[in-house]
Amino acid sequence: MLLSLVVHTYSLRYWFPAVVMLGTAPAYVLSWGACRVLTAVLPSRLYRRMDDHLYNIYQSLVLFFFENYTGVEIVIYGDVPKKKENVVYLSNHQCTADWIIADMLAIRQKALGHVRYVLKDGLKWLPLYGWYFSQHGGVYVKRSAKFDEKAMKKKLSSQTVLGTPMYLVIFPEGTRYNPELKKMISDSQAFATKEGLAALDHVLTPRMKASHVAIETMRDHLDAVYDITVVYEATLGKSSDRQPAPTMPEFLCKESPRVHIHFERVDMKEIPPESVFFRGWLHKRFEIKDQMLTTFYESEDPDKKGKFPGEGQRSHLSIMKTLPSLLFLGGLTLPMLLTESGRKLYVRTWVYGTLLGWLWVNVSP
């Protein structure tokens, strides 16, 4: 019985946040729909501002759970600009929680509503979320030969013309690094060697297509590229063997009490426009990541192990930046669930919103 109680208590750590985040989605979608109708005859830029504001509200709720609720300690190495910028965010990729790290940095620049993602094509089928990420400015891409460069250019160009604020998140590795998947790592290293590139140990060989298309399409619109390297301290085992990064449920269960984030701002002038040179530039950035991660995990010097170069600064997110969003969306959701008509509307929003969303993502670029 005691063991059962412990298991249930543990599961509630992530079930409660999951229920709230998913449960408020219909109210959020209805709010978005109302704003879309109200701004239908107004300039597109006004709608984009309202959409960014709504997105900021929902993602602030998400950060309430992933940062304030978990009590995770964020340690940042490097100077994050305080002002908003139009950027492409390039990071190593190791778990689903990586998406939240981008939010954590963006909210510290007051740019949370501007976050948009380059996502794997299969994610467009997520109920409600799939189509919304796309209409918010996200781009779904397929891998290798199926990559649709023309569609990506068209979508990003349209947003550039509108002057849409941009915080575009890309994970160039294309899939998550897992130290236990030895074959995947060796295949990635073999590919790099075949292409005349350095083999990497703690990151996968980056793929350049999506990053290059995004940066070149929006070059005149962008201020910089943010080169981000992330380590979840829970992956630092007792030995030098790296452990798998936490999943979202594990993160919400407070299994990663500290996250290290290395931040480097790269000026647009430093990034070569030609694809052949861009490929070398991107791989070099990942070589630097690999060197830092090797030191973090394997250094025998206690002053270097478990740290990135430079001085790390603990960064605390005030609960006043996230709690109002929880109260707002919770306040919209609860009345819907307390009446029969409200519950019907709630269910219909999930069902019809999902079906219309699936149709939308298959006809839009």
Coordinates of N, CA and C in Angstrom, one line a residue, residues 93-307:
H93 N 20.0 18.8 -29.6 CA 18.7 18.2 -29.4 C 18.9 16.9 -28.7
Q94 N 18.3 16.7 -27.5 CA 18.4 15.5 -26.8 C 17.1 14.9 -26.2
C95 N 16.1 15.8 -26.1 CA 14.8 15.3 -25.5 C 13.7 16.3 -25.8
T96 N 12.5 15.9 -25.5 CA 11.3 16.7 -25.8 C 11.3 18.0 -25.0
A97 N 12.0 18.0 -23.9 CA 12.0 19.2 -23.1 C 12.9 20.3 -23.7
D98 N 13.6 20.0 -24.7 CA 14.4 21.0 -25.4 C 13.6 22.2 -25.9
W99 N 12.3 21.9 -26.3 CA 11.5 23.0 -26.8 C 11.2 24.0 -25.7
I100 N 11.1 23.5 -24.5 CA 10.8 24.4 -23.3 C 12.0 25.3 -23.0
I101 N 13.2 24.8 -23.3 CA 14.4 25.7 -23.0 C 14.4 26.9 -23.9
A102 N 13.9 26.8 -25.2 CA 13.8 27.9 -26.0 C 12.8 29.0 -25.4
D103 N 11.7 28.4 -24.9 CA 10.8 29.3 -24.2 C 11.4 30.0 -23.0
M104 N 12.2 29.3 -22.2 CA 12.9 29.9 -21.1 C 13.8 31.0 -21.4
L105 N 14.5 30.9 -22.5 CA 15.3 32.0 -22.9 C 14.5 33.2 -23.5
A106 N 13.5 32.8 -24.3 CA 12.7 33.9 -25.0 C 11.9 34.7 -23.9
I107 N 11.4 34.1 -22.9 CA 10.6 34.9 -21.9 C 11.5 35.9 -21.2
R108 N 12.8 35.6 -21.1 CA 13.8 36.5 -20.4 C 14.1 37.7 -21.3
Q109 N 13.7 37.6 -22.6 CA 13.9 38.7 -23.5 C 12.6 39.4 -23.9
K110 N 11.5 38.9 -23.2 CA 10.2 39.4 -23.5 C 9.8 39.1 -24.9
A111 N 10.2 38.0 -25.4 CA 10.0 37.6 -26.8 C 9.3 36.3 -26.9
L112 N 8.6 35.8 -25.9 CA 8.0 34.5 -25.8 C 6.9 34.3 -26.9
G113 N 6.2 35.4 -27.2 CA 5.1 35.3 -28.2 C 5.7 35.2 -29.6
H114 N 7.0 35.4 -29.8 CA 7.6 35.4 -31.1 C 8.2 34.1 -31.5
V115 N 8.2 33.1 -30.5 CA 8.8 31.8 -30.7 C 8.0 31.0 -31.7
R116 N 8.7 30.5 -32.8 CA 8.1 29.7 -33.8 C 9.1 28.5 -34.0
Y117 N 8.6 27.4 -34.5 CA 9.4 26.2 -34.6 C 9.5 25.7 -36.0
V118 N 10.6 25.1 -36.3 CA 10.8 24.2 -37.4 C 10.6 22.8 -36.9
L119 N 9.5 22.1 -37.3 CA 9.1 20.8 -36.7 C 9.1 19.7 -37.7
K120 N 9.3 18.5 -37.2 CA 9.1 17.3 -38.1 C 7.7 17.2 -38.6
D121 N 7.5 16.8 -39.8 CA 6.3 16.8 -40.5 C 5.2 16.0 -39.7
G122 N 5.5 14.9 -39.1 CA 4.6 14.1 -38.4 C 3.9 14.8 -37.3
L123 N 4.5 15.9 -36.7 CA 3.9 16.6 -35.6 C 2.7 17.4 -36.0
K124 N 2.5 17.6 -37.3 CA 1.3 18.4 -37.7 C 0.0 17.7 -37.4
W125 N 0.0 16.4 -37.1 CA -1.2 15.7 -36.7 C -1.5 15.7 -35.3
L126 N -0.8 16.4 -34.5 CA -1.1 16.6 -33.1 C -2.5 17.3 -32.9
P127 N -3.4 16.8 -32.2 CA -4.7 17.4 -32.0 C -4.6 18.9 -31.5
L128 N -5.2 19.8 -32.2 CA -5.2 21.2 -31.9 C -3.9 21.9 -32.0
Y129 N -2.9 21.3 -31.4 CA -1.5 21.9 -31.4 C -0.9 21.9 -32.8
G130 N -1.1 20.9 -33.5 CA -0.4 20.7 -34.8 C -0.7 21.9 -35.8
W131 N -2.0 22.2 -36.0 CA -2.3 23.2 -36.9 C -2.0 24.6 -36.3
Y132 N -2.2 24.7 -35.0 CA -1.9 26.0 -34.4 C -0.5 26.4 -34.5
F133 N 0.5 25.5 -34.3 CA 1.9 25.8 -34.5 C 2.1 26.3 -35.9
S134 N 1.5 25.7 -36.9 CA 1.7 26.1 -38.3 C 1.1 27.5 -38.5
Q135 N -0.1 27.8 -38.1 CA -0.7 29.1 -38.4 C 0.1 30.2 -37.6
H136 N 0.7 29.8 -36.5 CA 1.5 30.8 -35.7 C 2.8 31.1 -36.4
G137 N 3.1 30.4 -37.5 CA 4.4 30.7 -38.2 C 5.4 29.5 -38.2
G138 N 5.0 28.4 -37.6 CA 5.9 27.3 -37.6 C 6.0 26.6 -38.9
V139 N 7.0 25.9 -39.2 CA 7.2 25.2 -40.5 C 7.4 23.7 -40.3
Y140 N 6.6 22.9 -41.0 CA 6.8 21.5 -40.9 C 7.7 21.0 -42.1
V141 N 8.7 20.2 -41.8 CA 9.6 19.8 -42.8 C 9.7 18.3 -42.8
K142 N 10.0 17.7 -43.9 CA 10.3 16.3 -44.1 C 11.8 16.2 -44.2
R143 N 12.3 15.0 -44.0 CA 13.8 14.7 -44.0 C 14.3 14.4 -45.4
S144 N 15.6 14.6 -45.5 CA 16.4 14.2 -46.7 C 15.7 14.6 -48.0
A145 N 15.5 13.6 -48.9 CA 15.0 13.9 -50.3 C 13.6 14.5 -50.3
K146 N 12.8 14.3 -49.2 CA 11.5 14.8 -49.2 C 11.4 16.2 -48.7
F147 N 12.5 16.8 -48.3 CA 12.5 18.2 -47.8 C 12.0 19.1 -48.9
D148 N 11.0 19.9 -48.6 CA 10.4 20.8 -49.5 C 10.9 22.2 -49.3
E149 N 12.0 22.5 -50.0 CA 12.7 23.8 -49.8 C 11.8 25.0 -50.3
K150 N 11.1 24.8 -51.4 CA 10.2 25.8 -52.0 C 9.1 26.2 -51.0
A151 N 8.5 25.3 -50.3 CA 7.4 25.6 -49.4 C 7.9 26.3 -48.2
M152 N 9.1 25.9 -47.7 CA 9.6 26.6 -46.5 C 10.0 28.0 -46.9
K153 N 10.6 28.2 -48.0 CA 11.0 29.6 -48.5 C 9.7 30.5 -48.6
K154 N 8.7 29.9 -49.2 CA 7.4 30.6 -49.4 C 6.8 31.1 -48.0
K155 N 6.8 30.2 -47.1 CA 6.2 30.5 -45.8 C 7.0 31.6 -45.0
L156 N 8.3 31.4 -45.0 CA 9.2 32.4 -44.3 C 9.2 33.7 -45.0
S157 N 9.2 33.7 -46.3 CA 9.2 34.9 -47.1 C 8.0 35.8 -46.8
S158 N 6.8 35.1 -46.7 CA 5.6 35.8 -46.4 C 5.6 36.5 -45.1
Q159 N 6.2 35.8 -44.1 CA 6.3 36.4 -42.8 C 7.3 37.6 -42.8
T160 N 8.4 37.4 -43.6 CA 9.3 38.5 -43.6 C 8.7 39.8 -44.2
V161 N 7.9 39.6 -45.3 CA 7.2 40.7 -45.9 C 6.3 41.5 -44.9
L162 N 5.7 40.7 -44.1 CA 4.8 41.3 -43.1 C 5.6 41.9 -41.9
G163 N 6.9 41.6 -41.9 CA 7.6 42.1 -40.7 C 7.4 41.4 -39.4
T164 N 7.0 40.1 -39.5 CA 6.7 39.3 -38.4 C 7.9 39.1 -37.5
P165 N 7.8 39.5 -36.2 CA 8.9 39.2 -35.2 C 9.2 37.7 -35.2
M166 N 10.5 37.4 -35.3 CA 10.9 36.0 -35.5 C 11.9 35.5 -34.4
Y167 N 11.5 34.4 -33.8 CA 12.4 33.7 -32.9 C 12.3 32.2 -33.3
L168 N 12.9 31.9 -34.4 CA 12.7 30.6 -35.1 C 13.6 29.6 -34.5
V169 N 13.0 28.5 -33.9 CA 13.8 27.5 -33.2 C 14.0 26.3 -34.2
I170 N 15.3 25.9 -34.3 CA 15.7 24.8 -35.2 C 16.7 23.9 -34.5
F171 N 16.5 22.6 -34.6 CA 17.4 21.6 -34.1 C 18.1 21.0 -35.3
P172 N 19.3 21.4 -35.7 CA 19.9 20.9 -36.9 C 20.2 19.4 -37.0
E173 N 20.3 18.8 -35.8 CA 20.6 17.4 -35.8 C 19.5 16.6 -36.4
G174 N 18.2 17.1 -36.4 CA 17.1 16.5 -37.0 C 16.4 15.4 -36.1
T175 N 17.1 14.9 -35.2 CA 16.5 13.9 -34.2 C 17.3 14.0 -32.9
R176 N 16.7 13.4 -31.9 CA 17.3 13.5 -30.6 C 18.5 12.6 -30.3
Y177 N 19.5 13.2 -29.7 CA 20.7 12.4 -29.3 C 20.4 11.6 -28.1
N178 N 20.7 10.3 -28.1 CA 20.6 9.5 -27.0 C 21.8 8.6 -26.8
P179 N 22.6 8.8 -25.7 CA 23.9 8.1 -25.6 C 23.7 6.6 -25.6
E180 N 22.5 6.1 -25.4 CA 22.3 4.6 -25.3 C 22.1 4.0 -26.7
L181 N 21.8 4.9 -27.7 CA 21.6 4.4 -29.1 C 22.9 4.5 -29.8
K182 N 23.8 3.5 -29.6 CA 25.1 3.5 -30.1 C 25.2 3.5 -31.6
K183 N 24.2 2.7 -32.2 CA 24.2 2.6 -33.7 C 23.9 3.9 -34.3
M184 N 23.0 4.6 -33.8 CA 22.6 5.9 -34.3 C 23.8 6.9 -34.3
I185 N 24.5 6.8 -33.2 CA 25.7 7.7 -33.1 C 26.8 7.3 -34.1
S186 N 27.0 6.0 -34.2 CA 28.1 5.5 -35.1 C 27.7 5.8 -36.5
D187 N 26.4 5.7 -36.8 CA 26.0 6.0 -38.2 C 26.2 7.5 -38.5
S188 N 25.9 8.3 -37.5 CA 26.1 9.7 -37.7 C 27.6 10.1 -37.9
Q189 N 28.4 9.4 -37.1 CA 29.9 9.6 -37.3 C 30.4 9.1 -38.6
A190 N 29.9 8.0 -39.1 CA 30.3 7.5 -40.3 C 29.9 8.4 -41.5
F191 N 28.7 9.0 -41.4 CA 28.2 9.9 -42.4 C 29.2 11.2 -42.4
A192 N 29.5 11.7 -41.2 CA 30.4 12.8 -41.2 C 31.8 12.5 -41.8
T193 N 32.3 11.3 -41.5 CA 33.6 10.9 -42.1 C 33.5 10.8 -43.6
K194 N 32.4 10.2 -44.1 CA 32.2 10.1 -45.5 C 32.2 11.4 -46.2
E195 N 31.6 12.4 -45.5 CA 31.5 13.8 -46.1 C 32.8 14.6 -45.9
G196 N 33.8 14.0 -45.3 CA 35.0 14.8 -45.0 C 34.9 15.7 -43.8
L197 N 34.0 15.4 -42.9 CA 33.8 16.3 -41.7 C 34.2 15.6 -40.5
A198 N 34.5 16.3 -39.4 CA 34.9 15.7 -38.1 C 33.8 14.9 -37.5
A199 N 34.1 13.7 -37.0 CA 33.2 12.9 -36.3 C 32.9 13.5 -34.9
L200 N 31.7 13.5 -34.5 CA 31.3 14.1 -33.2 C 30.8 13.0 -32.2
D201 N 31.1 13.2 -30.9 CA 30.8 12.2 -29.9 C 29.5 12.5 -29.1
H202 N 29.3 13.8 -28.8 CA 28.2 14.2 -27.9 C 27.1 14.9 -28.6
V203 N 27.2 15.1 -29.9 CA 26.1 15.6 -30.7 C 26.1 14.8 -32.0
L204 N 25.0 14.9 -32.7 CA 24.9 14.2 -34.0 C 25.4 15.2 -35.1
T205 N 25.7 14.6 -36.2 CA 26.1 15.5 -37.4 C 25.0 16.3 -37.8
P206 N 25.1 17.7 -37.8 CA 24.0 18.5 -38.1 C 23.7 18.5 -39.6
R207 N 22.4 18.6 -39.9 CA 21.9 18.7 -41.3 C 21.7 20.1 -41.6
M208 N 22.1 20.6 -42.8 CA 22.1 22.0 -43.0 C 20.9 22.6 -43.7
K209 N 20.1 21.8 -44.4 CA 19.1 22.3 -45.3 C 18.1 23.3 -44.6
A210 N 17.4 22.9 -43.6 CA 16.4 23.8 -43.0 C 17.1 25.1 -42.4
S211 N 18.2 24.9 -41.8 CA 18.9 26.1 -41.2 C 19.4 27.0 -42.3
H212 N 19.9 26.5 -43.4 CA 20.4 27.4 -44.4 C 19.2 28.1 -45.1
V213 N 18.2 27.4 -45.4 CA 17.0 28.0 -46.1 C 16.4 29.1 -45.2
A214 N 16.3 28.8 -43.9 CA 15.7 29.8 -43.0 C 16.6 31.0 -42.9
I215 N 17.9 30.9 -42.7 CA 18.8 32.0 -42.6 C 18.9 32.8 -43.8
E216 N 19.0 32.2 -45.0 CA 19.1 32.9 -46.2 C 17.8 33.6 -46.7
T217 N 16.7 32.9 -46.4 CA 15.4 33.5 -46.8 C 15.1 34.8 -45.9
M218 N 15.5 34.7 -44.7 CA 15.2 35.9 -43.8 C 16.4 36.7 -43.5
R219 N 17.5 36.6 -44.2 CA 18.8 37.2 -43.8 C 18.6 38.7 -43.6
D220 N 17.9 39.4 -44.4 CA 17.7 40.9 -44.2 C 16.8 41.2 -43.1
H221 N 16.0 40.2 -42.6 CA 15.1 40.4 -41.5 C 15.7 40.1 -40.2
L222 N 16.7 39.3 -40.2 CA 17.3 38.8 -38.9 C 18.4 39.7 -38.4
D223 N 18.5 39.7 -37.0 CA 19.5 40.4 -36.3 C 20.7 39.6 -36.0
A224 N 20.4 38.3 -35.7 CA 21.5 37.4 -35.3 C 21.0 35.9 -35.3
V225 N 22.0 35.1 -35.1 CA 21.7 33.6 -34.9 C 22.1 33.3 -33.4
Y226 N 21.3 32.7 -32.7 CA 21.6 32.3 -31.3 C 22.1 30.8 -31.3
D227 N 23.3 30.6 -30.9 CA 23.9 29.3 -30.9 C 23.8 28.8 -29.4
I228 N 23.0 27.8 -29.2 CA 22.6 27.3 -27.9 C 23.1 25.9 -27.6
T229 N 23.7 25.7 -26.5 CA 24.1 24.3 -26.1 C 23.5 24.1 -24.7
V230 N 22.8 23.0 -24.6 CA 22.0 22.7 -23.4 C 22.5 21.4 -22.8
V231 N 22.6 21.4 -21.4 CA 22.9 20.2 -20.7 C 21.9 20.1 -19.5
Y232 N 21.3 18.9 -19.4 CA 20.5 18.7 -18.2 C 21.4 18.0 -17.2
E233 N 21.6 18.6 -16.0 CA 22.6 18.0 -15.1 C 22.3 16.6 -14.7
A234 N 21.0 16.2 -14.8 CA 20.7 14.8 -14.5 C 21.4 13.8 -15.4
T235 N 21.9 14.3 -16.6 CA 22.6 13.4 -17.5 C 24.0 13.1 -17.1
L236 N 24.5 13.9 -16.1 CA 25.8 13.7 -15.6 C 25.9 12.6 -14.6
G237 N 26.2 11.4 -15.0 CA 26.2 10.3 -14.1 C 27.4 10.3 -13.2
K238 N 27.5 9.3 -12.3 CA 28.6 9.2 -11.3 C 29.9 8.9 -12.0
S239 N 29.8 8.2 -13.1 CA 31.0 7.9 -13.9 C 31.0 8.9 -15.0
S240 N 31.9 8.8 -16.0 CA 32.0 9.7 -17.1 C 31.0 9.3 -18.2
D241 N 30.2 8.3 -18.0 CA 29.2 7.9 -18.9 C 28.0 8.8 -18.9
R242 N 27.7 9.3 -20.0 CA 26.5 10.3 -20.1 C 25.2 9.5 -20.1
Q243 N 24.2 10.0 -19.3 CA 22.9 9.4 -19.2 C 21.9 10.1 -20.2
P244 N 20.8 9.4 -20.5 CA 19.8 10.0 -21.4 C 19.2 11.2 -20.7
A245 N 18.8 12.1 -21.5 CA 18.2 13.4 -21.0 C 16.7 13.0 -20.6
P246 N 16.2 13.8 -19.7 CA 14.9 13.6 -19.2 C 13.8 13.8 -20.2
T247 N 12.7 13.0 -20.1 CA 11.5 13.3 -21.0 C 10.8 14.4 -20.3
M248 N 9.7 14.9 -21.0 CA 8.9 15.9 -20.4 C 8.3 15.5 -19.0
P249 N 7.7 14.3 -19.0 CA 7.1 13.8 -17.7 C 8.2 13.8 -16.6
E250 N 9.4 13.3 -16.9 CA 10.5 13.2 -16.0 C 10.9 14.6 -15.5
F251 N 10.9 15.5 -16.5 CA 11.3 16.9 -16.1 C 10.3 17.5 -15.1
L252 N 9.0 17.2 -15.4 CA 8.0 17.7 -14.5 C 8.0 17.0 -13.1
C253 N 8.6 15.8 -13.1 CA 8.7 15.1 -11.8 C 10.0 15.5 -11.1
K254 N 10.6 16.6 -11.6 CA 11.8 17.2 -10.9 C 13.0 16.3 -10.9
E255 N 13.2 15.6 -12.0 CA 14.3 14.7 -12.1 C 15.5 15.4 -12.7
S256 N 15.4 16.7 -13.1 CA 16.5 17.4 -13.6 C 16.6 18.7 -12.8
P257 N 17.1 18.8 -11.6 CA 17.1 20.0 -10.8 C 17.8 21.2 -11.3
R258 N 18.7 21.0 -12.3 CA 19.5 22.1 -12.8 C 19.7 21.9 -14.3
V259 N 19.6 23.0 -15.1 CA 19.9 23.0 -16.5 C 20.9 24.0 -16.8
H260 N 22.0 23.6 -17.5 CA 23.0 24.5 -18.0 C 22.8 24.9 -19.4
I261 N 22.8 26.2 -19.7 CA 22.6 26.7 -21.0 C 23.8 27.6 -21.4
H262 N 24.5 27.2 -22.5 CA 25.5 28.0 -23.0 C 25.0 28.8 -24.2
F263 N 25.1 30.2 -24.1 CA 24.5 31.1 -25.1 C 25.6 31.8 -25.8
E264 N 25.5 31.8 -27.1 CA 26.4 32.6 -27.9 C 25.6 33.3 -29.1
R265 N 25.8 34.6 -29.1 CA 25.1 35.4 -30.2 C 26.1 35.5 -31.4
V266 N 25.6 35.1 -32.6 CA 26.4 35.1 -33.8 C 25.9 36.2 -34.7
D267 N 26.7 37.2 -35.0 CA 26.2 38.2 -35.9 C 26.0 37.7 -37.3
M268 N 25.1 38.2 -38.1 CA 24.7 37.7 -39.4 C 25.9 37.8 -40.4
K269 N 26.8 38.8 -40.2 CA 27.9 39.0 -41.0 C 28.9 37.8 -41.0
E270 N 28.9 37.1 -39.9 CA 29.8 35.9 -39.7 C 29.3 34.6 -40.4
I271 N 28.1 34.7 -40.9 CA 27.5 33.5 -41.5 C 27.6 33.5 -43.0
P272 N 28.3 32.6 -43.6 CA 28.4 32.6 -45.1 C 27.1 32.2 -45.8
P273 N 26.8 32.9 -46.8 CA 25.5 32.7 -47.5 C 25.6 31.4 -48.5
E274 N 26.8 31.1 -49.0 CA 26.9 30.0 -49.9 C 26.7 28.7 -49.2
S275 N 25.9 27.8 -49.8 CA 25.6 26.5 -49.1 C 26.8 25.7 -48.7
V276 N 27.8 25.6 -49.6 CA 29.0 24.8 -49.4 C 29.8 25.4 -48.2
F277 N 29.9 26.7 -48.0 CA 30.6 27.3 -46.9 C 29.7 27.3 -45.6
F278 N 28.4 27.4 -45.8 CA 27.5 27.4 -44.7 C 27.6 26.0 -44.0
R279 N 27.7 25.0 -44.8 CA 27.7 23.6 -44.2 C 29.0 23.5 -43.3
G280 N 30.1 24.0 -43.8 CA 31.3 23.9 -43.0 C 31.2 24.8 -41.7
W281 N 30.5 26.0 -41.9 CA 30.3 26.8 -40.7 C 29.4 26.2 -39.7
L282 N 28.3 25.6 -40.1 CA 27.4 24.9 -39.2 C 28.1 23.7 -38.5
H283 N 28.8 22.9 -39.2 CA 29.5 21.8 -38.6 C 30.6 22.3 -37.6
K284 N 31.2 23.4 -37.9 CA 32.2 23.9 -37.0 C 31.5 24.3 -35.7
R285 N 30.3 24.9 -35.8 CA 29.6 25.3 -34.5 C 29.3 24.0 -33.7
F286 N 29.0 22.9 -34.4 CA 28.7 21.7 -33.6 C 30.0 21.0 -33.1
E287 N 31.1 21.3 -33.8 CA 32.4 20.8 -33.2 C 32.7 21.5 -31.9
I288 N 32.4 22.8 -31.9 CA 32.6 23.6 -30.6 C 31.7 23.0 -29.5
K289 N 30.4 22.8 -29.9 CA 29.5 22.2 -28.9 C 30.0 20.9 -28.4
D290 N 30.5 20.0 -29.3 CA 31.0 18.7 -28.9 C 32.2 18.8 -28.0
Q291 N 33.1 19.8 -28.2 CA 34.2 20.0 -27.3 C 33.8 20.4 -26.0
M292 N 32.8 21.3 -25.9 CA 32.3 21.8 -24.6 C 31.6 20.7 -23.8
L293 N 30.8 19.9 -24.6 CA 30.1 18.7 -23.9 C 31.1 17.7 -23.5
T294 N 32.2 17.4 -24.2 CA 33.2 16.5 -23.8 C 33.8 16.9 -22.5
T295 N 34.1 18.2 -22.4 CA 34.7 18.7 -21.2 C 33.7 18.6 -20.0
F296 N 32.5 18.9 -20.3 CA 31.4 18.9 -19.3 C 31.3 17.5 -18.7
Y297 N 31.3 16.5 -19.6 CA 31.0 15.1 -19.1 C 32.3 14.3 -18.7
E298 N 33.4 14.6 -19.4 CA 34.5 13.7 -19.3 C 35.8 14.3 -18.6
S299 N 35.8 15.6 -18.4 CA 37.0 16.2 -17.8 C 37.4 15.6 -16.5
E300 N 38.7 15.4 -16.3 CA 39.2 14.9 -15.0 C 39.4 16.1 -14.0
D301 N 39.4 17.3 -14.5 CA 39.6 18.5 -13.7 C 38.2 18.9 -13.1
P302 N 38.1 18.8 -11.7 CA 36.9 19.1 -11.1 C 36.4 20.5 -11.3
D303 N 37.3 21.4 -11.6 CA 36.9 22.8 -11.9 C 36.3 23.0 -13.3
K304 N 36.4 22.0 -14.1 CA 35.9 22.0 -15.5 C 34.7 21.1 -15.7
K305 N 34.7 19.9 -15.0 CA 33.6 19.0 -15.2 C 32.3 19.5 -14.6
G306 N 31.3 19.3 -15.4 CA 29.9 19.7 -14.9 C 29.7 21.2 -15.1
K307 N 30.5 21.8 -16.0 CA 30.4 23.2 -16.2 C 30.7 23.5 -17.7

